[in-house]
Short mmCIF file of C-alpha atoms in Angstrom, two decimals:
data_model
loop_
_atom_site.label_atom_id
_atom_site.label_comp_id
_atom_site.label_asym_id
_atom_site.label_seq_id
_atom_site.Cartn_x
_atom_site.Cartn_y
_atom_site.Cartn_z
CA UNK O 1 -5.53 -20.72 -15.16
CA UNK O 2 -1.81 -20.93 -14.63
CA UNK O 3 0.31 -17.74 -14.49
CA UNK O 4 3.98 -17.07 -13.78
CA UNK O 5 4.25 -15.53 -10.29
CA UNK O 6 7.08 -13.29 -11.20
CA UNK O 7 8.37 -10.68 -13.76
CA UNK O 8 11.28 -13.05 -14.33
CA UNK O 9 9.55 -16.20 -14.87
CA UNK O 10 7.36 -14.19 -17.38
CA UNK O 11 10.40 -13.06 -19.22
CA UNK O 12 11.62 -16.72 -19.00
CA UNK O 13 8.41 -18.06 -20.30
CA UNK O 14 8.99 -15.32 -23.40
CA UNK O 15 12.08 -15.79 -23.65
CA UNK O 16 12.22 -19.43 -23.98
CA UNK O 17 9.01 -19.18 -26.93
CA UNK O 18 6.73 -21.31 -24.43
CA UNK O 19 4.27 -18.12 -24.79
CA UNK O 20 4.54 -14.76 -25.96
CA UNK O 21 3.22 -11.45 -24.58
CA UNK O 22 0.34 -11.30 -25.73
CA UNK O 23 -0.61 -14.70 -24.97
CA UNK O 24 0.42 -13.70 -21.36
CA UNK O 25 -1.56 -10.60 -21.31
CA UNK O 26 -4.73 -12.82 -22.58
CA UNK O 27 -3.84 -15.78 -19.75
CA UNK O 28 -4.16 -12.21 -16.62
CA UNK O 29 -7.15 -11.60 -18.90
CA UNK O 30 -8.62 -15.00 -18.43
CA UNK O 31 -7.97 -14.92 -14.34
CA UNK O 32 -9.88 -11.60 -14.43
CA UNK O 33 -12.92 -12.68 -15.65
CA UNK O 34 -12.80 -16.49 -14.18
CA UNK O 35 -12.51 -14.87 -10.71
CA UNK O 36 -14.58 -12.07 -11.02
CA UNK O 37 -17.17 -12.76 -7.93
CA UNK O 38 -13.70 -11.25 -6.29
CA UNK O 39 -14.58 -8.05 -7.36
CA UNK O 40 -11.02 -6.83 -8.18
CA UNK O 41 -10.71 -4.78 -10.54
CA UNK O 42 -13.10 -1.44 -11.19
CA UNK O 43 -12.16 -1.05 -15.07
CA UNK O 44 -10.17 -3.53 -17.21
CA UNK O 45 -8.27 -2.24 -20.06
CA UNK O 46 -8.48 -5.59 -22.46
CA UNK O 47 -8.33 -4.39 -25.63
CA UNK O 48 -5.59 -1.40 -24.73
CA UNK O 49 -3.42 -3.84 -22.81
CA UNK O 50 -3.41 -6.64 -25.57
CA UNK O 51 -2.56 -3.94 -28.18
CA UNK O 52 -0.24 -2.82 -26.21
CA UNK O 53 1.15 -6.27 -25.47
CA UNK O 54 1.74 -6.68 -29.42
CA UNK O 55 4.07 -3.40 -29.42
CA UNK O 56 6.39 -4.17 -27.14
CA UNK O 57 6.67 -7.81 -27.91
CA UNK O 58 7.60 -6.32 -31.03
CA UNK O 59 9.98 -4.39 -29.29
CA UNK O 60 11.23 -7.13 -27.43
CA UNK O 61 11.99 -9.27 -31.02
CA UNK O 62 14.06 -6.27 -31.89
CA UNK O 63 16.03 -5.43 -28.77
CA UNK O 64 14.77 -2.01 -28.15
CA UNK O 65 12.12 -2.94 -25.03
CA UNK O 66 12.50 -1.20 -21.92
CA UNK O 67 13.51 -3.21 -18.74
CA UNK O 68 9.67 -3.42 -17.87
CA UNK O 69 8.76 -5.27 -20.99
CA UNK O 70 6.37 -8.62 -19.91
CA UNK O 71 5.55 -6.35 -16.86
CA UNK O 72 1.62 -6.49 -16.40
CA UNK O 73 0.34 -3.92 -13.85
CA UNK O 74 -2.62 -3.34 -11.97
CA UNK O 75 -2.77 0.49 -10.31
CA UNK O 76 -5.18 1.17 -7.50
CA UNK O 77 -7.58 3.56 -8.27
CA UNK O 78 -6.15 6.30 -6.33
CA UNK O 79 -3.76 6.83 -9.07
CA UNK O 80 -4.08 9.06 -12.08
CA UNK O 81 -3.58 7.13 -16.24
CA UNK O 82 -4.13 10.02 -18.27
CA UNK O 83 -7.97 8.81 -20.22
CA UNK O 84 -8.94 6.46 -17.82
CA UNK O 85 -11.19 6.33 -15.36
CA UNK O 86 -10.23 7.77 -11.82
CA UNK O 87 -12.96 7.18 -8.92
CA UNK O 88 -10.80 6.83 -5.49
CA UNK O 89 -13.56 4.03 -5.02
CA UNK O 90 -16.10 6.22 -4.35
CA UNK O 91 -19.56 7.73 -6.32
CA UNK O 92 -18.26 11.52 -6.05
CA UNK O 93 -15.42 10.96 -8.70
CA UNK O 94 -18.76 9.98 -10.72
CA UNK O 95 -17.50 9.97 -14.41
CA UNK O 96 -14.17 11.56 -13.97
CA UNK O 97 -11.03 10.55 -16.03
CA UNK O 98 -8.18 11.90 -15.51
CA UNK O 99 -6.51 14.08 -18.01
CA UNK O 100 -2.62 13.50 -16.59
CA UNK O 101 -0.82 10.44 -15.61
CA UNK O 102 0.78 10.12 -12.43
CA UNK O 103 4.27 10.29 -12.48
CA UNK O 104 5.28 6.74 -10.48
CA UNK O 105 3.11 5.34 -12.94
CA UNK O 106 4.37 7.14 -16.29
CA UNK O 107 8.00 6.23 -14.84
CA UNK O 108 6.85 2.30 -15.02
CA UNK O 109 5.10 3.26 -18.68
CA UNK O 110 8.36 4.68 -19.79
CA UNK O 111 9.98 0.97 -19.17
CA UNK O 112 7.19 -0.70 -21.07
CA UNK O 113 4.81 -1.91 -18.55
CA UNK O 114 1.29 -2.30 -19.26
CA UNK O 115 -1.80 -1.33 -17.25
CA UNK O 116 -4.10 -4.11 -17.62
CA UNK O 117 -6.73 -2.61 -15.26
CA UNK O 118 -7.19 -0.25 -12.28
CA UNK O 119 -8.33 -2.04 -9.00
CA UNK O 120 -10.87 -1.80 -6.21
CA UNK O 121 -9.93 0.09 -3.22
CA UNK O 122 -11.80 1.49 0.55
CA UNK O 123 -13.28 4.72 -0.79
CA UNK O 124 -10.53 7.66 -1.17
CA UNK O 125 -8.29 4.44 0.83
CA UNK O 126 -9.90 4.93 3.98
CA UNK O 127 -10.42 1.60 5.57
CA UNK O 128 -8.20 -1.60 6.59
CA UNK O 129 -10.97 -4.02 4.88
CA UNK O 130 -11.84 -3.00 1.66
CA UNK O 131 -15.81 -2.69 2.75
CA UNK O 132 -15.66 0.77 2.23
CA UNK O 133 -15.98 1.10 -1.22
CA UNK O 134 -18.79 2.47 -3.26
CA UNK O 135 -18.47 -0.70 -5.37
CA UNK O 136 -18.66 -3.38 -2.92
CA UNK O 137 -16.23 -5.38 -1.08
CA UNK O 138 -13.22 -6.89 -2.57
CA UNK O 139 -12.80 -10.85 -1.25
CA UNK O 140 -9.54 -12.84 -0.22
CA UNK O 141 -8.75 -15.37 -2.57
CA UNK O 142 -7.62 -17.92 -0.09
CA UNK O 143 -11.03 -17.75 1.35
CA UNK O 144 -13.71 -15.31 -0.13
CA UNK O 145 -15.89 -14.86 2.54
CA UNK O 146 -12.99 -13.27 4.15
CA UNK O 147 -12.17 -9.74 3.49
CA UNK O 148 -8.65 -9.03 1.63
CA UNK O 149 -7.06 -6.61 4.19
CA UNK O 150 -7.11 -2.56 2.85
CA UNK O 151 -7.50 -0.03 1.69
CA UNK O 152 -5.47 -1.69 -1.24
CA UNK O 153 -7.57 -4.81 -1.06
CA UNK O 154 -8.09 -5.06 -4.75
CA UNK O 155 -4.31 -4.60 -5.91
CA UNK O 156 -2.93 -7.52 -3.14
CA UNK O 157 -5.73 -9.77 -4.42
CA UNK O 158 -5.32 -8.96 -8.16
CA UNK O 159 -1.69 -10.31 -7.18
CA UNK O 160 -2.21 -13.11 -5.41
CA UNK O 161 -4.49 -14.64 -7.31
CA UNK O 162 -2.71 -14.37 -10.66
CA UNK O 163 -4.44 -11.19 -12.39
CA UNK O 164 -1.10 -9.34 -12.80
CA UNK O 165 2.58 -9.86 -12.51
CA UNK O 166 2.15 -6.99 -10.10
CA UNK O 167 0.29 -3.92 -8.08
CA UNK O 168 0.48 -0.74 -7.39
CA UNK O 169 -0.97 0.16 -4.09
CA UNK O 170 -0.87 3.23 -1.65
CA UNK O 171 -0.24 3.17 1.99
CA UNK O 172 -0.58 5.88 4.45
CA UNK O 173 -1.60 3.78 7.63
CA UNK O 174 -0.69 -0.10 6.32
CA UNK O 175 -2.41 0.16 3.32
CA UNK O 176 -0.23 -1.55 1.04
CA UNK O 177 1.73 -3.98 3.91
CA UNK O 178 -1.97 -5.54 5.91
CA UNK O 179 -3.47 -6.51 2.88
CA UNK O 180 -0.14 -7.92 1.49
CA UNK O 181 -0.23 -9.92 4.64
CA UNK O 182 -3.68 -10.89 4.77
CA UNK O 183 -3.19 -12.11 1.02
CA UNK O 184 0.26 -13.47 1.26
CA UNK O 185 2.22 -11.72 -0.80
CA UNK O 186 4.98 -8.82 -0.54
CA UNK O 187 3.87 -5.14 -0.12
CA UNK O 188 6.25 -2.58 0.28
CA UNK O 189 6.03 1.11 1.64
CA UNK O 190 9.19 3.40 1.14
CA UNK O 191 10.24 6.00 2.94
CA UNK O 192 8.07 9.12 2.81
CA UNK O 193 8.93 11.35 -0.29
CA UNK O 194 11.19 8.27 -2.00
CA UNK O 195 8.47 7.97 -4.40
CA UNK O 196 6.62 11.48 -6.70
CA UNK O 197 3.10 11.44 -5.23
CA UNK O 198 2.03 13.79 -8.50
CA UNK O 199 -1.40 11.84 -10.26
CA UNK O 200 -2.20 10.20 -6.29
CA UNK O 201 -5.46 11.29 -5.30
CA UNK O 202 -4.79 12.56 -1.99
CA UNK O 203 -6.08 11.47 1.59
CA UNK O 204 -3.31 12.67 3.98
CA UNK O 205 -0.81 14.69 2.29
CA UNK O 206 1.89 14.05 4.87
CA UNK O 207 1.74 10.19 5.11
CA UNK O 208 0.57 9.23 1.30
CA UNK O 209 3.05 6.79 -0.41
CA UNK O 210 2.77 4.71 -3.14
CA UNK O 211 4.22 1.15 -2.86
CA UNK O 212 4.35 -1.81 -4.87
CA UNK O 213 3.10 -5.42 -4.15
CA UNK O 214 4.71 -8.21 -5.59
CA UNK O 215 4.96 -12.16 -5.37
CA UNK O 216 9.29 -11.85 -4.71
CA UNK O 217 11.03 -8.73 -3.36
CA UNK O 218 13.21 -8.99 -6.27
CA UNK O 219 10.11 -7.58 -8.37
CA UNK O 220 9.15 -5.12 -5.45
CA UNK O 221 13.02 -3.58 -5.64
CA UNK O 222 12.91 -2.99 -9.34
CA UNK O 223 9.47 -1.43 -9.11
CA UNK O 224 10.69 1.16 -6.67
CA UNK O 225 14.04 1.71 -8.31
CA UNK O 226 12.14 2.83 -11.08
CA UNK O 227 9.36 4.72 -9.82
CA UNK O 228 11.71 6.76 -6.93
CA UNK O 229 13.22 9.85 -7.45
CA UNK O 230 13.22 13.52 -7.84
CA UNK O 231 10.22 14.57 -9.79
CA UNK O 232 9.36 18.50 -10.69
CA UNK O 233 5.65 17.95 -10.58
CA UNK O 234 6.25 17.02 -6.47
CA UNK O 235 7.77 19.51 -4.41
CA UNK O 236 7.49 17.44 -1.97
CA UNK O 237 9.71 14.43 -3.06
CA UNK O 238 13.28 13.89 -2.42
CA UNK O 239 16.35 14.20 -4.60
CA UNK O 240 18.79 11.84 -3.00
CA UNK O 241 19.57 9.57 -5.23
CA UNK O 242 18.54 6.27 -6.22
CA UNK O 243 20.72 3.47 -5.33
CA UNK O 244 20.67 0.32 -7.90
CA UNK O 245 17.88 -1.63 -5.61
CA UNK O 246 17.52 -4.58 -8.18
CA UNK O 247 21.69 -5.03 -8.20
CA UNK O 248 21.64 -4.29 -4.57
CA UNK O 249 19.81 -7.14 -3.24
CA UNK O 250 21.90 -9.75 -5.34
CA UNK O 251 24.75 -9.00 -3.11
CA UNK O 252 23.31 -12.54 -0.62
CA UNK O 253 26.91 -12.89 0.99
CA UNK O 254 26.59 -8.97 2.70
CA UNK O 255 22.88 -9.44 2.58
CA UNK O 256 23.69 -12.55 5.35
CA UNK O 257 26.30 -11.15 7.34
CA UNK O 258 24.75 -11.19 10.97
CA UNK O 259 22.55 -8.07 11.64
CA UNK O 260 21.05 -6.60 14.93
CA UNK O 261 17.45 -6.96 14.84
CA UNK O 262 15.45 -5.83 17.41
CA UNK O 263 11.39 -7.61 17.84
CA UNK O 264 8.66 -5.52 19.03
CA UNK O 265 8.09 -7.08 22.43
CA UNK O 266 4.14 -6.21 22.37
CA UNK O 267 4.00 -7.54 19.37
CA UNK O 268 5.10 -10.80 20.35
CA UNK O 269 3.44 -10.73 23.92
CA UNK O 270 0.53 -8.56 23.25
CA UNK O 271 -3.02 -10.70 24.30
CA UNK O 272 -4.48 -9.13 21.43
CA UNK O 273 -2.03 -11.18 19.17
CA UNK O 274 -3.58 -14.46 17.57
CA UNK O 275 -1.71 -17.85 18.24
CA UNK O 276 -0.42 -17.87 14.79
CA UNK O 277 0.65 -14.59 14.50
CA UNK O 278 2.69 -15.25 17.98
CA UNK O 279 4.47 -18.56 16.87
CA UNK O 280 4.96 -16.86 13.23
CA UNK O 281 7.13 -14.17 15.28
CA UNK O 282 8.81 -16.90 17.39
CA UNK O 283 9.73 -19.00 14.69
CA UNK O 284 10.62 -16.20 12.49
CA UNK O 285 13.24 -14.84 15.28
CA UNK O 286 14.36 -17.80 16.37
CA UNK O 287 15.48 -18.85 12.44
CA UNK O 288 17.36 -15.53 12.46
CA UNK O 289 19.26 -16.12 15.72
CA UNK O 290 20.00 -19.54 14.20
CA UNK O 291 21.16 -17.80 11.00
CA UNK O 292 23.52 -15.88 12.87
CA UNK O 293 21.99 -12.72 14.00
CA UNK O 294 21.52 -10.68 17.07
CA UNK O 295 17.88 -10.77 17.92
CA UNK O 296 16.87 -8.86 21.31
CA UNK O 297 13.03 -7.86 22.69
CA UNK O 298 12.60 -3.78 21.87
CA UNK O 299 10.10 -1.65 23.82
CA UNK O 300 8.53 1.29 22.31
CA UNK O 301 7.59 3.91 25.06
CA UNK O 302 4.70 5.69 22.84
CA UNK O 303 2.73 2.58 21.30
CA UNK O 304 -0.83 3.44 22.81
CA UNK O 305 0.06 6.60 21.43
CA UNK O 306 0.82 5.86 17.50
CA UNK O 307 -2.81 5.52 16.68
CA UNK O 308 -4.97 8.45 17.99
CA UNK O 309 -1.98 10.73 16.84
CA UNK O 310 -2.11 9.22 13.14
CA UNK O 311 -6.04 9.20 12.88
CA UNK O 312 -5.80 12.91 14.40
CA UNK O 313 -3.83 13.82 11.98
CA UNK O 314 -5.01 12.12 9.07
CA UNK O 315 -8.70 12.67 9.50
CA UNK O 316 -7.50 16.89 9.73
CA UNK O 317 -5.58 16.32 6.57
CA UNK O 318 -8.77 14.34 5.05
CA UNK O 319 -10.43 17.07 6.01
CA UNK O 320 -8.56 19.66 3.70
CA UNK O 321 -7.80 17.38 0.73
CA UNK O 322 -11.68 16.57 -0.20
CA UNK O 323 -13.15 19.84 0.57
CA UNK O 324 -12.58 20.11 -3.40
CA UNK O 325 -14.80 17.49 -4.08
CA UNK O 326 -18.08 19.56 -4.18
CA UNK O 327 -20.40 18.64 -7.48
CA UNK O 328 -19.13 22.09 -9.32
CA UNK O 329 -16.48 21.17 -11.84
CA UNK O 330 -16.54 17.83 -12.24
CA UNK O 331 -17.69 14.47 -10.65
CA UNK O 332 -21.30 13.81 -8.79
CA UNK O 333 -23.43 16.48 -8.90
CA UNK O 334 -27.11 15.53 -7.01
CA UNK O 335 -29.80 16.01 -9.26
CA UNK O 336 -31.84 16.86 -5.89
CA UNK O 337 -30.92 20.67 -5.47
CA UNK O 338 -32.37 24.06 -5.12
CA UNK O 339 -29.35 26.83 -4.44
CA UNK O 340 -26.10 26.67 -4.49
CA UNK O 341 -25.70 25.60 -1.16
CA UNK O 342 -28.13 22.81 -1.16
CA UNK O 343 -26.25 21.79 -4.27
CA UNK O 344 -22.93 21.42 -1.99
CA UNK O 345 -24.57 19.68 0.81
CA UNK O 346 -26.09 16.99 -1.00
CA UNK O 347 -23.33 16.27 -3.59
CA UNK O 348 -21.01 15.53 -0.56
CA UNK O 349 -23.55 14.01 1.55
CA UNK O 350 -24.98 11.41 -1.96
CA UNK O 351 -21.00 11.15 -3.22
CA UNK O 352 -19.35 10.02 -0.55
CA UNK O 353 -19.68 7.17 1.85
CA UNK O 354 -20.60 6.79 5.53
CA UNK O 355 -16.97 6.47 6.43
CA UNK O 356 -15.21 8.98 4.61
CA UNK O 357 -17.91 11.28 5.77
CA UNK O 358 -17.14 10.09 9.91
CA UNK O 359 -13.46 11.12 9.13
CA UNK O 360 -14.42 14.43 6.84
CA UNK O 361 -16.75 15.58 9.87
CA UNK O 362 -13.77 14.59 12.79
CA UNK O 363 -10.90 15.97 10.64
CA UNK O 364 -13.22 19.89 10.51
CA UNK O 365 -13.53 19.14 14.17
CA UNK O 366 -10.20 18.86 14.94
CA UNK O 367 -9.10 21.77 12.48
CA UNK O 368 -11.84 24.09 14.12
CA UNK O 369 -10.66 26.88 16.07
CA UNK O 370 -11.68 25.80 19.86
CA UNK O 371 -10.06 22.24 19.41
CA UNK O 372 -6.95 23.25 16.92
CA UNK O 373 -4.34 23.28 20.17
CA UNK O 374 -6.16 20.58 21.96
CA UNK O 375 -6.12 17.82 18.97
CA UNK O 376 -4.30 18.51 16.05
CA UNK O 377 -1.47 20.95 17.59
CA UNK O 378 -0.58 17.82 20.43
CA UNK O 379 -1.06 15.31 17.92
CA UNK O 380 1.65 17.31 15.58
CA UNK O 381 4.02 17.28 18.79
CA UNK O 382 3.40 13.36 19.43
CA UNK O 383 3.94 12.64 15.87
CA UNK O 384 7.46 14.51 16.67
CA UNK O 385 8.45 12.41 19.38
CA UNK O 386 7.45 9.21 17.72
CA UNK O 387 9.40 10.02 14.84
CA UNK O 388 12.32 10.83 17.36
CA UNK O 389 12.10 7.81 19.20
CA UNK O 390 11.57 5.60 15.77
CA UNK O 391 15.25 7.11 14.89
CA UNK O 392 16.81 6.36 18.13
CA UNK O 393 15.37 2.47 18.22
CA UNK O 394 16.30 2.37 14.42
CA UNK O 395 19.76 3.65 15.18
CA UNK O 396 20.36 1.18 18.03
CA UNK O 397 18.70 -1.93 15.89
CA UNK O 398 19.28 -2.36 11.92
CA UNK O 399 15.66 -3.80 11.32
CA UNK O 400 12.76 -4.29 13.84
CA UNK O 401 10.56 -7.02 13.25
CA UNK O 402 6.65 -6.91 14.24
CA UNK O 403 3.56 -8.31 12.71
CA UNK O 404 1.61 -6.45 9.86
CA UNK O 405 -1.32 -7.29 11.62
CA UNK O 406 -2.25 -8.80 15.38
CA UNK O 407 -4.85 -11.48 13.10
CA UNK O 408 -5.02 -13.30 10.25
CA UNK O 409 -7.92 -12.19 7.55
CA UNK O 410 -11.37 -11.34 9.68
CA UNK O 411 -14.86 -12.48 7.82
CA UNK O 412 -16.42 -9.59 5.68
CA UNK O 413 -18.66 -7.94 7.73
CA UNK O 414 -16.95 -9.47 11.07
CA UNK O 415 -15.68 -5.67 11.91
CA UNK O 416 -17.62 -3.17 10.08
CA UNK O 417 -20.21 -2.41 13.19
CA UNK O 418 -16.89 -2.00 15.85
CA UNK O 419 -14.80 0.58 14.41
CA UNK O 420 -12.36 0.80 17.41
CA UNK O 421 -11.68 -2.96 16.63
CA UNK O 422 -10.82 -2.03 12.82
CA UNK O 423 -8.84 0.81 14.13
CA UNK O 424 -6.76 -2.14 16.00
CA UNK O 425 -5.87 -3.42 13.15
CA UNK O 426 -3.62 -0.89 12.03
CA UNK O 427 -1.43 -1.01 15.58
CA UNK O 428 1.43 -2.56 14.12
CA UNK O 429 1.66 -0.62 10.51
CA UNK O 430 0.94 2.99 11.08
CA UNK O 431 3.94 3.67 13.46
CA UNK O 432 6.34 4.11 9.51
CA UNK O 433 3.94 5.84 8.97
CA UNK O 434 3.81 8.51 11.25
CA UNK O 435 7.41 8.06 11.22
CA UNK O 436 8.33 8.22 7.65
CA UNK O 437 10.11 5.05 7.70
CA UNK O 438 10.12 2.42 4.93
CA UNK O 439 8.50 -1.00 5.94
CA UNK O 440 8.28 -4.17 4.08
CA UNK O 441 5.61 -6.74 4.42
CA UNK O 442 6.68 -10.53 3.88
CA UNK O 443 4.60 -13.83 4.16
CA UNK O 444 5.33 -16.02 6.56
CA UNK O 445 3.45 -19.02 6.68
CA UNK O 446 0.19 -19.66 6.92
CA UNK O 447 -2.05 -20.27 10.27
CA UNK O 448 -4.72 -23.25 11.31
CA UNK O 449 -7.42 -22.03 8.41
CA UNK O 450 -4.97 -21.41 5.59
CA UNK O 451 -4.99 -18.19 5.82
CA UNK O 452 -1.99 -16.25 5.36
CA UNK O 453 0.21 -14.82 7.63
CA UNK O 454 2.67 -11.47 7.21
CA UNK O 455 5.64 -10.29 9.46
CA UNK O 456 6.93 -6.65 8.83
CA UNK O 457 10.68 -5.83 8.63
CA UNK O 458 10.77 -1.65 9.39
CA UNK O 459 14.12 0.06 8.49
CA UNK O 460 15.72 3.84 8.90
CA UNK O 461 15.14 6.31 6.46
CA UNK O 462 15.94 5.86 2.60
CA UNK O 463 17.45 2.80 3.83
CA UNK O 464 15.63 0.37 0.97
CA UNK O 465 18.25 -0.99 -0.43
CA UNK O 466 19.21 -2.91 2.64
CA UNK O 467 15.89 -3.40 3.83
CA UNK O 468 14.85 -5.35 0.60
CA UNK O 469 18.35 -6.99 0.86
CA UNK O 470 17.63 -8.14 4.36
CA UNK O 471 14.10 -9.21 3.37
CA UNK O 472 15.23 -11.15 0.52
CA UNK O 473 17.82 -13.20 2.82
CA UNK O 474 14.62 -13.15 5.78
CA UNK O 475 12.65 -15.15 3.00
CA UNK O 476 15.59 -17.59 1.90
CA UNK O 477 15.76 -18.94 5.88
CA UNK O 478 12.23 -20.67 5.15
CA UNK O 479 10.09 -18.40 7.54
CA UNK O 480 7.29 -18.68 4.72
#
């Protein structure tokens, strides 16, 4: 079933009276359920959403609809919709709903979206595959024996295969940018603290952001311009303010001027890169060159580095953040207890899944008092320089270009018994993370099987507006 790929070819479509919201919100509604061996969404919100659709095309008759009206959203379920189901894909969120609404996603209610659903996701978004959840894998819809990328697996998919106008996802290691590659579509992560993280269901504290993915980076901009900004709940979050992202990226005349761009070298010379991925990356670079820029090789001294420090760190932060997931106030409780204790220990052992529980039980080690200064303490100083030398290459080069991923979309299953391999997968993406830098996932083609292919543009601090202005002129030169 045909669906408009954008927000502004559904406001076209309404516009124009060749459908009306409602009708709109019923054709996602079809795609759900005709495509539902893809295992998507968790919870769909029919009735609610088509209600809702009548209200604000009301609205929209009368003039009075916020700048989100015909804006159908999926939300990973990480996030928090006050009276909906919350789960973090896993069996110890049991039950739970939440009783607040997160505030990136009350921001995008305020504008009259609508939440048609909330989507599949690797349990409490630890994985790069979406295998991990307690409800089953999600599958690419290019090729469904092929896994959709992760831990947002079930928000790029819901995208790319015409459930929603949009997503919201979460990335703290690639989560929002691999999958949007492995699906081909556009996933953005902003810089750390752009975005309130109040109503996210935590999994590392410091490297948590939520990010939208979208079919143009015209949708993507006006998502974030929405959702960033100071926010009281997050103490956390920053207060500079919020340029005009959506107006920003108009601007194609500055958005051309010629750039330096610096390429990851390993990521175009790297063995461990697939043919496609490597001639994506050449063509890519050489179509910039051609379009005027300056386009040199870029080394980065700490590379072998980026990953042990972010799973260090994130598996000590994992650690913390769902030691308050114990069967006592809400949630799985195991039916199989004697004491309080035992009560504990098999709640947590029944709840949560094989691979949370690997990175629960490395995270304690790492936090316990013999290995504190030998893990996590280094790993903090790492983290340090990478972020220092991040700032110095990003100070030297305007964007750096580098694949989302080193392969295309790997067979369900292909990866789950080699976790060093799935760990791999993540080489390109975690480095903004660790750093704090905003990153931007774009499709770029597609290789030998039809699967898609994703380059990632990475860009200084609270620098989005021209990163999404760069990647909107990257995606006019015909790289995809």
């Amino acid at each position: 079933m045909h669906a408009p790929t954008s927000f502004s070819q559904v406001k076209q479509a309404i516009a124009s009276g060749s459908t009306t919201l409602p009708e709109q919100v019923r054709t996602y509604l079809r795609n759900i359920e005709d495509q539902a061996q893809l295992n998507v969404f968790l919870e769909v919100y029919a009735d609610e959403a088509i209600a809702e659709a009548e209200r604000i095309q009301e609205k929209m008759n009368q003039g009075t609809a916020g700048r989100l009206a015909g804006m159908v959203l999926g939300i990973k379920d990480v996030l928090c919709h006050k009276d909906h189901g919350l789960q973090a894909g896993s069996k110890i969120l049991h039950g739970f709903k939440s009783q607040f609404t997160a505030s990136a996603v009350q921001r995008l209610l305020n504008e009259d979206a609508i939440i048609i659903g909330r989507q599949n996701c690797d349990e409490f978004a630890m994985g790069s595959s979406n295998e991990n959840s307690a409800f089953g894998p999600v599958r690419n819809a290019a090729d469904p024996s092929r896994v959709p990328g992760g831990s947002s697996g079930g928000s790029a998919v819901a995208v790319q295969a015409g459930m929603c106008t949009a997503s919201l996802g979460t990335d703290t290691g690639g989560s929002v940018r691999q999958p949007a590659a492995f699906c081909g579509v556009i996933g953005l992560k902003p810089t750390y603290a752009r975005i309130s993280r109040y109503g996210l269901a935590a999994y590392a504290s410091s490297f948590d952001c939520i990010g939208p993915i979208t079919n143009t980076v015209e949708d993507a901009a006006l998502l974030l311009e929405i959702m960033a900004g100071d926010d009281g709940q997050d103490s956390t979050v920053s207060r500079k303010p919020v340029p005009e992202y959506s107006k920003f990226i108009q601007d194609k005349a500055k958005a051309a001027e010629p750039k330096k761009i610096g390429y990851l070298r390993q990521g175009l010379e790297s063995e461990s890169i697939a043919p496609a991925i490597r001639a994506a990356m050449q063509r890519s670079i050489d179509l910039l060159k051609e379009a005027g820029h300056s386009v040199e090789p870029v080394d980065f001294p700490f590379i072998d580095y980026i990953l042990p420090t972010y799973y260090i760190l994130t598996m000590a932060e994992a650690s913390s953040n769902l030691s308050r997931y114990d069967g006592v106030r809400y949630g799985y409780r195991s039916p199989h207890t004697t004491d309080l204790l035992s009560m504990y220990k098999k709640s947590r052992s029944e709840g949560f899944g094989k691979e949370v529980q690997k990175r629960i039980m490395l995270g304690t080690f790492v936090l316990s008092a013999n290995y504190y200064d030998a893990y996590f303490t280094k790993a903090q100083r790492v983290r340090r320089l990478i972020q220092q030398q991040t700032e110095q290459m990003l100070n030297k080069f305007e964007f750096i270009l580098m694949p989302a991923a080193p392969t295309t979309a790997f067979k369900i299953g292909e990866k789950t018994t080699d976790p060093i391999a799935m760990f791999l997968g993540d080489v390109f993406t975690v480095q903004a993370n660790v750093a704090g830098v905003p990153s931007i996932a774009l499709p770029t083609g597609k290789d030998e099987s039809g699967l898609p292919i994703g380059l990632q543009v990475m860009s200084k601090n609270f620098s989005e507006a021209e990163l999404l202005a760069f990647a909107q002129h990257f995606m006019s030169l015909g790289s995809n």
